[in-house]
Coordinates of N, CA, C and O in Angstrom, one line a residue:
M1 N 57.3 194.7 63.3 CA 56.7 193.4 63.2 C 58.3 192.5 62.5 O 59.0 193.3 63.3
D2 N 58.0 190.8 63.6 CA 59.8 190.1 63.5 C 60.3 190.7 61.7 O 60.0 190.4 60.9
S3 N 61.2 190.7 62.1 CA 62.2 190.7 60.7 C 62.1 189.1 60.1 O 62.4 188.2 60.8
S4 N 62.4 189.4 58.9 CA 62.8 187.5 57.8 C 63.9 187.0 58.0 O 65.0 187.7 59.1
P5 N 63.7 186.2 58.1 CA 65.1 185.1 58.1 C 66.4 185.6 57.0 O 67.6 185.7 58.0
Q6 N 65.6 186.2 56.0 CA 66.2 186.9 54.6 C 67.3 187.5 55.9 O 68.8 188.5 55.3
D7 N 66.2 188.8 56.7 CA 67.2 190.2 57.0 C 68.2 189.4 58.2 O 68.4 190.6 58.4
R8 N 67.7 188.4 59.1 CA 68.3 188.5 60.2 C 70.3 187.6 59.4 O 71.0 187.4 61.2
F9 N 70.4 187.1 58.6 CA 71.8 186.6 57.9 C 72.2 187.1 57.1 O 71.7 187.1 56.1
T10 N 73.1 187.2 57.2 CA 74.2 187.4 56.4 C 75.4 186.2 55.6 O 75.4 185.3 55.7
D11 N 76.0 186.1 55.3 CA 76.9 185.6 54.4 C 78.3 184.6 56.0 O 78.8 184.6 55.6
R12 N 77.8 185.7 56.8 CA 78.8 185.6 57.9 C 78.8 184.5 57.7 O 79.5 184.0 58.8
F13 N 77.2 184.3 58.6 CA 76.6 183.1 59.1 C 77.3 182.2 58.3 O 78.3 180.4 58.6
L14 N 76.9 181.5 56.8 CA 77.8 180.9 56.3 C 79.7 180.7 56.3 O 79.7 179.6 56.5
S15 N 79.5 182.1 56.5 CA 81.3 181.8 56.1 C 82.2 181.6 58.1 O 83.0 180.3 58.0
A16 N 81.1 181.8 58.9 CA 81.2 180.2 60.0 C 81.0 179.0 60.6 O 81.3 178.2 60.7
L17 N 80.3 178.5 59.0 CA 79.8 177.6 59.3 C 80.9 176.4 58.4 O 81.2 175.9 59.3
K18 N 81.2 177.1 57.6 CA 82.2 176.6 56.4 C 83.8 176.5 57.3 O 84.4 175.2 57.8
Y19 N 83.8 177.7 58.2 CA 84.8 177.7 59.2 C 84.5 176.6 60.7 O 86.0 175.8 60.7
A20 N 84.2 177.0 60.9 CA 83.7 175.5 62.0 C 83.8 174.0 61.5 O 84.7 173.5 61.9
F21 N 83.0 173.6 60.3 CA 83.4 172.5 60.0 C 85.4 172.1 59.7 O 85.2 171.3 59.8
H22 N 85.4 173.1 59.0 CA 86.9 173.2 58.9 C 87.6 172.8 59.7 O 88.5 172.3 59.6
L23 N 87.5 173.3 61.0 CA 88.2 173.5 62.7 C 87.6 171.9 63.0 O 89.1 171.2 63.6
H24 N 86.5 171.6 63.0 CA 86.3 170.3 63.6 C 85.4 169.0 63.1 O 85.0 167.9 63.3
K25 N 86.1 169.3 61.8 CA 85.2 168.3 60.9 C 85.9 166.5 61.3 O 85.6 165.3 60.8
N26 N 87.1 166.8 61.8 CA 87.9 165.3 61.8 C 87.9 164.9 63.5 O 88.2 163.7 64.1
Q27 N 86.6 165.8 64.8 CA 86.6 165.4 65.3 C 85.3 163.7 65.4 O 84.7 164.3 64.6
I28 N 85.3 163.6 67.1 CA 83.8 162.9 67.2 C 83.7 162.8 68.8 O 84.5 163.7 69.5
R29 N 82.5 162.2 69.2 CA 82.2 162.9 70.5 C 82.6 162.6 71.1 O 83.6 161.2 70.7
K30 N 82.6 162.4 72.2 CA 82.8 161.0 73.0 C 82.0 160.1 73.1 O 83.1 158.9 73.8
S31 N 81.1 159.7 72.3 CA 80.4 158.1 72.4 C 80.9 157.8 71.9 O 80.9 156.7 71.4
K32 N 81.7 157.9 70.9 CA 82.7 157.8 69.8 C 82.0 156.9 68.3 O 82.9 157.2 67.3
D33 N 80.9 157.9 68.8 CA 79.9 157.3 67.2 C 79.0 159.0 66.6 O 79.1 158.0 65.5
I34 N 79.7 159.6 66.7 CA 79.3 160.9 66.1 C 80.0 161.7 66.1 O 80.6 162.2 66.6
P35 N 79.4 162.7 65.1 CA 80.4 163.3 64.5 C 80.4 164.5 65.4 O 79.9 165.2 65.9
Y36 N 81.7 165.5 65.8 CA 81.5 166.9 66.6 C 80.6 168.0 65.9 O 80.0 168.3 67.5
F37 N 80.7 167.7 64.6 CA 79.8 168.3 64.3 C 78.3 168.8 64.7 O 77.9 170.1 64.6
A38 N 77.9 168.1 64.7 CA 76.9 167.6 65.2 C 75.9 168.0 66.1 O 75.1 168.9 66.8
H39 N 77.3 168.5 67.7 CA 76.6 169.5 68.4 C 76.9 170.6 68.4 O 76.2 170.8 68.6
L40 N 78.3 171.2 67.5 CA 78.0 172.6 66.8 C 76.6 172.5 66.8 O 76.1 173.8 66.4
M41 N 76.2 172.3 65.4 CA 75.4 172.6 64.8 C 73.9 172.3 65.7 O 72.9 173.2 65.6
S42 N 73.5 171.3 66.6 CA 73.0 170.8 67.7 C 72.3 172.2 68.6 O 71.4 173.2 69.0
V43 N 73.9 173.0 68.8 CA 73.9 174.2 70.1 C 73.5 175.6 69.2 O 72.7 176.2 69.8
T44 N 74.0 176.0 68.1 CA 74.1 176.4 67.5 C 72.4 176.9 67.1 O 71.2 177.7 67.1
A45 N 71.8 175.4 66.8 CA 70.3 175.7 66.9 C 69.2 176.1 68.1 O 68.1 176.7 68.1
M46 N 70.0 175.3 69.2 CA 68.5 175.8 69.9 C 69.4 177.1 70.3 O 67.9 177.8 70.7
V47 N 70.3 178.0 69.9 CA 70.5 178.7 70.2 C 69.2 179.9 69.4 O 69.1 181.2 70.0
L48 N 69.5 179.4 68.4 CA 68.8 180.7 67.4 C 67.4 179.8 67.7 O 66.6 181.1 68.1
E49 N 66.3 179.2 68.4 CA 65.9 178.5 68.7 C 65.0 180.0 70.0 O 64.1 179.6 69.8
A50 N 66.0 179.9 70.4 CA 65.5 181.0 72.1 C 65.7 182.3 71.5 O 65.8 182.5 72.1
G51 N 66.0 182.6 70.5 CA 66.2 184.0 70.3 C 67.3 184.7 69.6 O 67.3 185.8 70.2
G52 N 68.1 183.9 69.7 CA 69.9 184.2 69.7 C 69.9 185.1 68.4 O 69.5 184.1 67.7
D53 N 71.0 186.3 67.8 CA 71.0 186.6 66.9 C 72.2 185.8 66.3 O 72.2 185.1 67.0
E54 N 72.3 187.3 64.7 CA 73.0 186.3 64.1 C 74.5 186.3 64.6 O 75.3 184.6 64.4
E55 N 74.9 186.8 65.8 CA 76.6 186.6 66.6 C 76.5 186.3 67.1 O 77.4 185.0 67.6
E56 N 74.9 185.2 68.1 CA 75.1 184.6 68.7 C 75.1 183.2 68.4 O 76.1 182.2 68.6
A57 N 74.7 183.1 67.0 CA 74.7 181.7 66.2 C 76.0 181.5 65.8 O 76.7 180.3 66.2
I58 N 76.8 182.8 65.4 CA 77.8 182.4 64.8 C 79.3 181.5 66.0 O 79.7 181.2 66.2
A59 N 78.8 182.7 66.6 CA 79.4 182.0 68.2 C 79.1 180.9 68.7 O 79.6 180.5 69.4
A60 N 78.1 180.6 68.5 CA 77.8 178.9 68.6 C 78.4 177.9 68.1 O 78.9 176.3 68.5
L61 N 78.4 177.9 66.8 CA 79.3 177.3 66.2 C 80.7 177.3 65.5 O 81.3 175.9 66.0
L62 N 81.0 178.2 66.9 CA 82.8 178.2 67.2 C 82.6 178.2 68.7 O 84.5 178.3 69.2
H63 N 82.0 177.9 69.2 CA 82.1 178.1 70.9 C 83.8 177.2 70.9 O 83.9 177.5 72.6
D64 N 83.5 176.2 71.2 CA 84.9 174.8 71.6 C 85.7 175.7 70.6 O 87.2 175.1 70.4
A65 N 86.1 176.7 69.4 CA 87.3 176.6 68.5 C 88.3 176.8 69.4 O 89.8 176.5 69.5
V66 N 88.2 177.9 70.9 CA 89.3 178.3 70.5 C 89.9 177.0 72.0 O 91.2 176.8 71.9
E67 N 89.3 176.6 72.2 CA 89.4 175.5 73.8 C 90.1 174.5 73.0 O 90.5 173.5 73.5
D68 N 89.6 173.4 71.6 CA 90.3 172.9 71.1 C 90.8 172.0 69.9 O 91.3 172.0 69.6
Q69 N 91.0 174.1 69.7 CA 91.5 174.0 68.1 C 92.3 176.2 68.2 O 92.4 176.2 66.7
G70 N 93.6 175.1 69.1 CA 93.9 176.0 69.1 C 94.5 177.6 70.0 O 96.0 178.7 70.0
G71 N 92.9 177.8 71.1 CA 94.3 178.0 72.1 C 93.5 180.0 71.6 O 92.5 180.4 70.7
R72 N 94.4 181.3 71.9 CA 94.4 182.7 72.4 C 94.6 182.4 70.9 O 94.0 183.6 70.2
S73 N 95.4 182.2 69.8 CA 95.8 182.6 68.9 C 94.5 182.2 67.6 O 94.1 183.1 66.9
R74 N 94.1 181.3 67.9 CA 92.4 180.8 67.4 C 91.3 182.1 67.8 O 91.4 183.1 67.0
L75 N 90.9 182.3 69.1 CA 90.3 183.4 69.3 C 91.0 185.1 68.3 O 90.1 185.3 67.7
A76 N 92.8 185.3 68.7 CA 92.3 186.3 68.3 C 91.7 186.0 66.4 O 91.9 186.9 65.7
E77 N 92.1 184.7 65.5 CA 91.6 184.8 64.4 C 90.1 184.6 64.2 O 89.7 185.4 63.3
I78 N 89.5 184.3 65.3 CA 87.7 184.6 65.2 C 87.4 186.0 65.6 O 86.4 187.1 65.0
H79 N 88.7 186.9 66.1 CA 88.2 188.9 66.1 C 88.0 189.1 65.3 O 88.0 189.9 65.1
D80 N 89.1 188.5 64.0 CA 89.2 189.5 62.8 C 88.6 188.7 61.8 O 87.9 189.9 61.1
L81 N 88.0 188.0 62.2 CA 87.1 187.0 60.8 C 85.6 187.0 61.4 O 84.9 187.9 61.0
F82 N 85.1 187.6 62.8 CA 84.2 188.0 63.1 C 83.7 188.7 63.5 O 82.1 189.0 63.9
G83 N 84.5 189.8 63.9 CA 84.0 191.0 65.2 C 84.7 190.8 66.3 O 83.9 189.0 67.0
K84 N 84.5 191.4 67.7 CA 84.8 191.8 68.7 C 83.3 190.9 69.5 O 84.2 189.8 70.8
R85 N 82.4 191.3 68.8 CA 81.3 190.6 69.9 C 81.3 188.5 70.4 O 81.2 188.6 70.7
V86 N 81.3 188.8 68.7 CA 81.8 187.0 68.6 C 82.9 186.7 68.9 O 82.8 185.5 70.1
A87 N 83.6 187.1 69.5 CA 84.5 186.6 69.9 C 84.8 186.6 71.5 O 85.5 186.2 71.7
D88 N 84.2 187.7 71.8 CA 84.1 187.9 73.3 C 82.8 186.3 74.2 O 82.9 186.4 75.1
I89 N 81.8 186.6 72.9 CA 81.3 185.0 73.5 C 81.7 184.1 73.4 O 81.7 183.4 74.4
V90 N 82.4 183.6 72.6 CA 83.5 182.5 72.4 C 84.4 182.5 73.8 O 84.4 181.8 73.9
D91 N 84.6 183.4 74.0 CA 86.1 184.4 74.7 C 85.5 183.3 76.1 O 85.4 182.6 77.4
G92 N 84.1 183.8 76.2 CA 82.9 183.3 77.8 C 82.8 181.9 77.5 O 82.2 181.5 79.1
C93 N 82.6 181.1 77.4 CA 82.5 180.1 76.8 C 83.6 179.3 76.4 O 83.6 177.4 76.7
T94 N 84.8 179.6 76.8 CA 86.3 178.9 77.3 C 86.6 178.9 78.1 O 86.9 180.1 79.3
D95 N 87.3 177.5 78.9 CA 87.7 176.9 80.5 C 89.5 176.9 80.1 O 89.8 176.4 81.2
A96 N 89.5 177.3 79.1 CA 91.1 176.8 79.5 C 91.3 177.0 78.1 O 90.6 176.6 76.3
Y97 N 92.6 177.6 77.4 CA 93.6 178.3 76.6 C 94.6 177.7 76.1 O 95.1 177.7 75.0
Q98 N 95.5 176.4 77.0 CA 96.3 175.7 77.1 C 96.2 174.2 76.2 O 95.5 174.3 77.0
T99 N 97.0 174.2 75.8 CA 97.6 172.1 76.4 C 98.8 171.9 76.8 O 99.9 172.2 76.2
P100 N 99.2 171.2 78.0 CA 97.8 170.8 78.8 C 97.0 170.9 79.4 O 97.9 172.4 79.6
K101 N 95.3 170.9 79.5 CA 94.7 172.1 80.4 C 95.7 172.2 82.3 O 95.5 171.2 82.3
P102 N 94.8 173.8 81.9 CA 94.7 173.3 83.6 C 94.3 172.0 84.3 O 93.3 171.3 84.0
P103 N 94.3 171.6 85.8 CA 93.9 170.4 86.5 C 91.6 170.9 86.3 O 91.6 171.9 86.1
W104 N 91.4 169.7 86.8 CA 89.9 169.0 85.5 C 88.8 170.7 86.4 O 87.7 171.5 86.7
R105 N 89.1 170.2 87.6 CA 88.1 170.9 88.8 C 88.3 172.4 89.5 O 87.7 173.1 89.5
E106 N 89.8 172.9 88.7 CA 90.5 174.0 89.0 C 89.4 175.1 87.6 O 89.0 176.2 88.1
R107 N 89.0 174.3 86.7 CA 88.7 175.1 86.0 C 87.6 175.2 85.4 O 86.5 175.8 85.8
K108 N 86.9 174.2 86.3 CA 84.8 174.0 86.2 C 84.5 174.9 87.2 O 84.1 175.5 87.0
E109 N 85.4 174.6 88.5 CA 85.4 176.4 89.6 C 84.9 177.3 89.3 O 84.9 177.6 89.5
A110 N 86.7 177.6 88.8 CA 87.1 178.9 87.9 C 85.3 179.8 87.2 O 84.8 180.6 86.3
Y111 N 84.5 179.2 85.8 CA 84.2 178.9 85.0 C 82.9 179.1 85.8 O 81.9 179.7 84.8
L112 N 81.8 178.3 86.0 CA 81.0 178.0 86.9 C 81.2 179.6 88.3 O 79.8 181.1 87.9
K113 N 81.9 180.2 88.5 CA 82.7 181.7 89.2 C 82.3 182.8 88.1 O 81.6 184.1 87.7
H114 N 82.8 182.6 86.2 CA 82.7 183.0 85.8 C 81.1 183.6 85.2 O 81.3 184.8 84.5
L115 N 81.0 182.9 86.0 CA 79.3 182.4 84.6 C 78.4 183.6 85.5 O 77.0 184.1 85.0
E116 N 78.9 183.8 87.1 CA 78.4 184.4 87.9 C 77.6 186.5 87.0 O 77.2 186.7 87.3
N117 N 78.6 186.6 86.5 CA 79.1 187.6 85.9 C 78.7 187.9 84.4 O 79.9 189.6 83.8
A118 N 78.4 186.0 83.4 CA 78.9 186.9 82.1 C 77.8 187.4 81.5 O 76.3 187.6 82.1
S119 N 77.8 187.5 80.3 CA 77.0 188.7 79.8 C 75.9 187.1 79.0 O 75.9 186.5 79.0
P120 N 74.3 188.0 79.0 CA 73.7 187.3 78.2 C 73.8 186.4 76.7 O 73.0 185.7 77.2
S121 N 74.4 187.1 75.9 CA 74.8 186.6 74.9 C 76.0 185.5 75.4 O 75.6 184.2 75.4
V122 N 76.6 185.5 76.4 CA 77.4 183.8 76.9 C 76.6 183.1 77.5 O 77.0 182.1 77.0
I123 N 75.8 183.5 78.5 CA 74.9 182.5 78.7 C 74.0 181.6 78.1 O 73.6 181.1 78.7
L124 N 73.8 182.3 77.9 CA 72.7 181.6 76.0 C 72.9 180.7 75.3 O 72.9 179.8 75.3
V125 N 74.7 181.1 74.7 CA 75.5 180.5 73.9 C 76.1 179.1 75.5 O 75.6 177.7 75.3
S126 N 76.4 179.2 76.5 CA 76.6 178.5 77.3 C 75.8 177.4 77.8 O 75.9 176.3 77.8
L127 N 75.3 177.8 77.4 CA 73.1 177.6 78.3 C 72.9 176.6 77.6 O 72.3 174.7 77.4
A128 N 72.7 176.5 75.8 CA 72.6 175.9 74.9 C 73.8 174.1 74.7 O 73.3 173.3 74.4
D129 N 75.1 174.8 74.6 CA 75.9 173.9 74.7 C 75.6 172.6 76.7 O 75.8 172.0 75.9
K130 N 76.0 173.4 77.6 CA 75.1 172.6 78.4 C 74.2 171.6 78.4 O 74.1 170.2 78.2
V131 N 73.2 172.3 77.3 CA 71.7 171.8 77.7 C 72.3 169.9 76.3 O 71.6 169.2 77.0
H132 N 73.1 170.8 75.7 CA 72.9 169.6 75.0 C 74.1 168.2 75.2 O 74.2 167.0 75.0
N133 N 74.7 168.9 76.1 CA 75.8 168.1 76.7 C 76.2 166.8 77.8 O 75.9 165.3 77.9
A134 N 74.5 167.4 78.0 CA 73.2 166.8 79.2 C 72.3 166.0 78.5 O 72.9 164.7 78.9
R135 N 72.2 166.4 77.2 CA 71.4 165.7 77.0 C 72.0 163.9 76.1 O 71.6 162.9 75.9
A136 N 73.2 164.3 75.7 CA 74.0 163.3 74.9 C 74.4 162.2 76.3 O 74.3 161.4 76.2
I137 N 74.6 163.0 77.6 CA 75.0 162.5 78.2 C 73.9 161.2 79.4 O 74.4 160.3 79.3
Y138 N 72.5 161.9 79.1 CA 71.7 160.8 79.7 C 71.6 159.7 78.4 O 71.2 159.0 79.1
H139 N 70.8 160.0 77.0 CA 71.5 159.0 76.0 C 72.9 157.7 76.4 O 72.0 157.3 76.2
D140 N 73.7 158.4 76.7 CA 74.7 157.5 76.7 C 75.1 156.9 77.7 O 74.7 155.4 77.8
L141 N 74.0 156.8 78.9 CA 74.2 156.8 80.4 C 72.9 155.4 80.1 O 72.9 154.3 80.7
K142 N 71.8 156.5 79.2 CA 70.7 154.3 79.3 C 71.2 154.1 78.5 O 71.0 152.5 78.6
R143 N 72.5 154.1 77.9 CA 72.9 152.7 76.6 C 73.7 152.2 77.1 O 74.0 151.0 76.7
D144 N 74.4 152.7 78.0 CA 76.2 152.5 78.2 C 76.5 152.0 79.4 O 77.0 151.3 79.8
G145 N 75.7 152.3 80.1 CA 75.7 152.8 82.1 C 76.4 152.9 82.8 O 76.9 154.3 81.7
D146 N 77.7 152.7 83.9 CA 78.3 153.0 83.9 C 80.4 153.8 83.5 O 80.8 153.9 83.5
L147 N 79.5 152.8 82.0 CA 80.4 153.0 81.5 C 80.9 154.6 80.4 O 82.5 155.1 80.8
V148 N 79.7 154.7 80.1 CA 80.4 156.8 80.0 C 81.2 157.3 81.1 O 81.6 157.7 80.7
W149 N 81.0 156.7 82.2 CA 82.0 157.9 83.4 C 83.5 157.6 82.7 O 84.7 158.3 82.7
E150 N 83.6 156.6 82.6 CA 84.8 156.6 82.1 C 85.0 157.8 80.8 O 86.3 157.8 81.1
R151 N 84.7 158.0 80.1 CA 85.2 158.8 79.3 C 85.0 160.1 78.9 O 85.5 161.7 78.9
F152 N 84.9 160.9 81.3 CA 85.1 162.2 81.0 C 86.3 162.4 82.1 O 86.2 161.4 83.8
T153 N 86.7 163.7 82.4 CA 88.0 163.5 83.3 C 87.7 163.3 84.9 O 88.0 163.2 85.1
G154 N 86.6 163.9 85.1 CA 85.9 164.6 86.6 C 85.1 163.1 86.8 O 85.0 163.2 87.9
G155 N 85.2 162.6 85.1 CA 84.8 160.8 86.3 C 83.3 160.8 86.5 O 82.9 161.8 86.1
K156 N 82.9 159.7 86.9 CA 80.9 159.7 87.8 C 80.9 161.2 88.8 O 80.0 162.2 88.3
E157 N 81.9 161.1 89.9 CA 81.1 162.0 91.0 C 81.3 163.4 90.5 O 80.8 164.5 90.2
G158 N 82.1 163.8 89.8 CA 82.8 165.3 89.1 C 81.6 165.5 88.1 O 81.5 166.5 88.2
T159 N 81.7 164.3 87.7 CA 80.7 165.4 86.4 C 78.7 165.2 86.8 O 79.2 166.7 86.4
L160 N 78.5 165.5 87.9 CA 77.5 164.7 88.3 C 77.6 166.2 89.2 O 76.6 167.0 89.4
W161 N 78.9 166.8 90.2 CA 78.8 167.9 90.8 C 78.9 168.5 90.3 O 78.0 169.5 90.4
Y162 N 79.3 169.0 88.7 CA 79.4 170.1 88.1 C 78.2 170.1 87.5 O 77.5 171.9 86.7
Y163 N 77.4 169.4 87.6 CA 76.1 169.2 86.1 C 74.9 169.7 87.5 O 74.6 171.4 86.6
R164 N 74.9 169.2 89.0 CA 74.1 170.1 89.5 C 74.6 171.5 89.9 O 73.6 172.4 90.2
Q165 N 76.4 171.9 89.9 CA 76.8 173.3 89.7 C 75.8 174.0 88.6 O 75.6 175.1 89.0
L166 N 75.9 173.7 87.5 CA 75.6 173.9 85.9 C 74.5 174.8 86.4 O 74.1 175.9 86.4
V167 N 73.6 174.0 87.0 CA 72.3 174.0 87.3 C 71.8 175.3 87.7 O 71.0 176.1 87.9
K168 N 72.1 175.5 89.1 CA 72.0 175.9 89.7 C 72.7 177.8 89.3 O 72.5 178.6 89.2
A169 N 73.9 177.6 88.5 CA 74.2 178.7 88.1 C 74.0 179.7 87.2 O 73.4 180.9 86.5
F170 N 72.8 178.7 86.3 CA 72.3 179.2 85.4 C 70.2 179.3 85.5 O 69.6 180.0 85.1
H171 N 70.2 179.2 87.1 CA 68.8 179.4 87.5 C 68.0 180.7 86.8 O 67.4 181.1 87.3
P172 N 69.5 181.3 87.5 CA 69.2 183.6 87.9 C 68.2 183.9 86.0 O 67.8 184.9 86.3
H173 N 68.8 183.0 85.3 CA 68.3 182.7 84.0 C 67.2 182.7 83.6 O 67.1 182.1 82.5
A174 N 66.2 181.8 84.5 CA 65.4 181.2 83.8 C 64.2 181.8 83.2 O 63.9 181.5 82.0
D175 N 63.8 183.1 83.3 CA 63.2 183.9 83.0 C 63.0 184.3 81.3 O 62.5 184.4 81.0
Q176 N 65.0 184.6 81.4 CA 65.3 184.8 80.0 C 65.5 183.4 79.6 O 64.8 184.0 77.3
Y177 N 66.0 182.4 79.8 CA 65.4 181.0 78.8 C 64.8 180.0 79.2 O 65.4 179.1 80.0
P178 N 63.6 180.7 79.4 CA 62.8 179.4 80.6 C 63.1 178.3 79.9 O 63.1 176.9 80.5
I179 N 63.2 177.7 78.4 CA 63.0 175.9 77.7 C 64.5 175.7 78.0 O 64.0 174.5 78.4
L180 N 64.9 176.6 77.7 CA 66.5 175.7 78.4 C 67.3 175.6 79.5 O 67.4 174.7 79.7
T181 N 66.7 176.5 80.4 CA 66.8 176.5 81.9 C 66.2 174.6 82.0 O 66.9 173.6 83.1
Q182 N 64.8 175.3 82.0 CA 64.0 174.0 82.3 C 64.9 171.9 82.0 O 64.8 171.7 82.7
N183 N 65.0 172.3 80.3 CA 65.4 171.3 80.1 C 66.9 171.1 80.8 O 67.2 169.7 80.9
L184 N 67.8 172.1 80.7 CA 69.1 171.5 81.8 C 68.2 171.1 83.2 O 69.0 170.1 83.1
V185 N 67.5 171.3 83.8 CA 67.2 170.8 85.5 C 66.5 169.6 85.1 O 67.0 168.5 85.7
R186 N 65.5 169.2 84.4 CA 64.7 168.1 83.7 C 66.2 167.6 83.6 O 66.3 165.9 83.8
L187 N 67.0 167.6 82.9 CA 68.2 166.2 81.8 C 69.2 165.9 83.3 O 69.5 164.7 83.4
V188 N 70.0 167.1 84.3 CA 70.4 167.0 85.4 C 70.0 165.7 86.2 O 70.2 164.9 87.2
E189 N 68.1 166.2 86.5 CA 67.3 165.4 87.4 C 67.8 164.7 86.5 O 67.4 163.0 87.7
E190 N 67.6 163.2 85.8 CA 67.3 162.2 84.7 C 68.3 161.6 85.4 O 68.4 160.5 85.1
I191 N 69.3 162.4 84.7 CA 71.1 161.7 85.0 C 70.9 161.3 86.5 O 72.0 160.1 86.1
N192 N 71.2 162.3 87.4 CA 71.2 161.6 88.8 C 70.7 160.5 88.9 O 70.7 160.0 90.3
R193 N 69.6 160.5 88.6 CA 68.3 159.1 88.9 C 68.8 158.1 88.4 O 68.6 157.1 88.7
L194 N 69.1 157.9 87.3 CA 69.6 157.2 86.6 C 71.4 156.3 87.7 O 71.5 155.3 87.7
A195 N 72.1 157.3 87.2 CA 73.4 156.9 88.4 C 72.7 156.6 89.8 O 74.0 155.6 90.3
N196 N 72.0 157.0 90.7 CA 71.8 156.9 91.5 C 71.1 155.4 91.5 O 71.7 154.3 92.2
K197 N 70.5 154.6 90.5 CA 69.5 153.6 90.4 C 70.7 152.5 89.6 O 70.1 151.5 89.9
M198 N 72.2 152.9 89.2 CA 72.5 152.3 89.5 C 73.6 151.7 90.1 O 74.7 150.8 89.8
E199 N 73.8 152.7 91.0 CA 74.4 151.7 92.0 C 74.0 150.9 92.4 O 73.2 150.2 92.8

């Protein structure tokens, strides 16, 4: 028999929710009109819907904390507060630890390489993150057209390249996370179709 929600969650999740809110409450998404915290909640929901456990859900809430809010010192704090497994997942979802960040293409190529040997938990959280980001790009592209690419360091060509490579990187996990991988494929196909149509 499956465990009940009461059995699956503890006050650690609530603590992580509050912690993530405190870190990101003043951030907004690239579209400029959506609170960043909405992204964290959406990614966490996707992780849970794909069968993620409490620690994977906590890591989903905190997956951008190191990159956006404090680097390695933040990662150490997450380790102290939420344990090694959560910290390892967050670490596996991070592609930069310092400000300013290393060159964009270099970071993305390194992250794609890292995904080849990432743990199932890192794959799950990262995949959910990329699905939600791709969904945001798709909706913004429909609304704003080519102006959307000005919001991305990689520009149009770099961003399209990166998401095509992400589809390839996550393909080996299609059997484990079929809905998420299918959603990523569909969204990236639609993003490329719209981008080509606007040329």
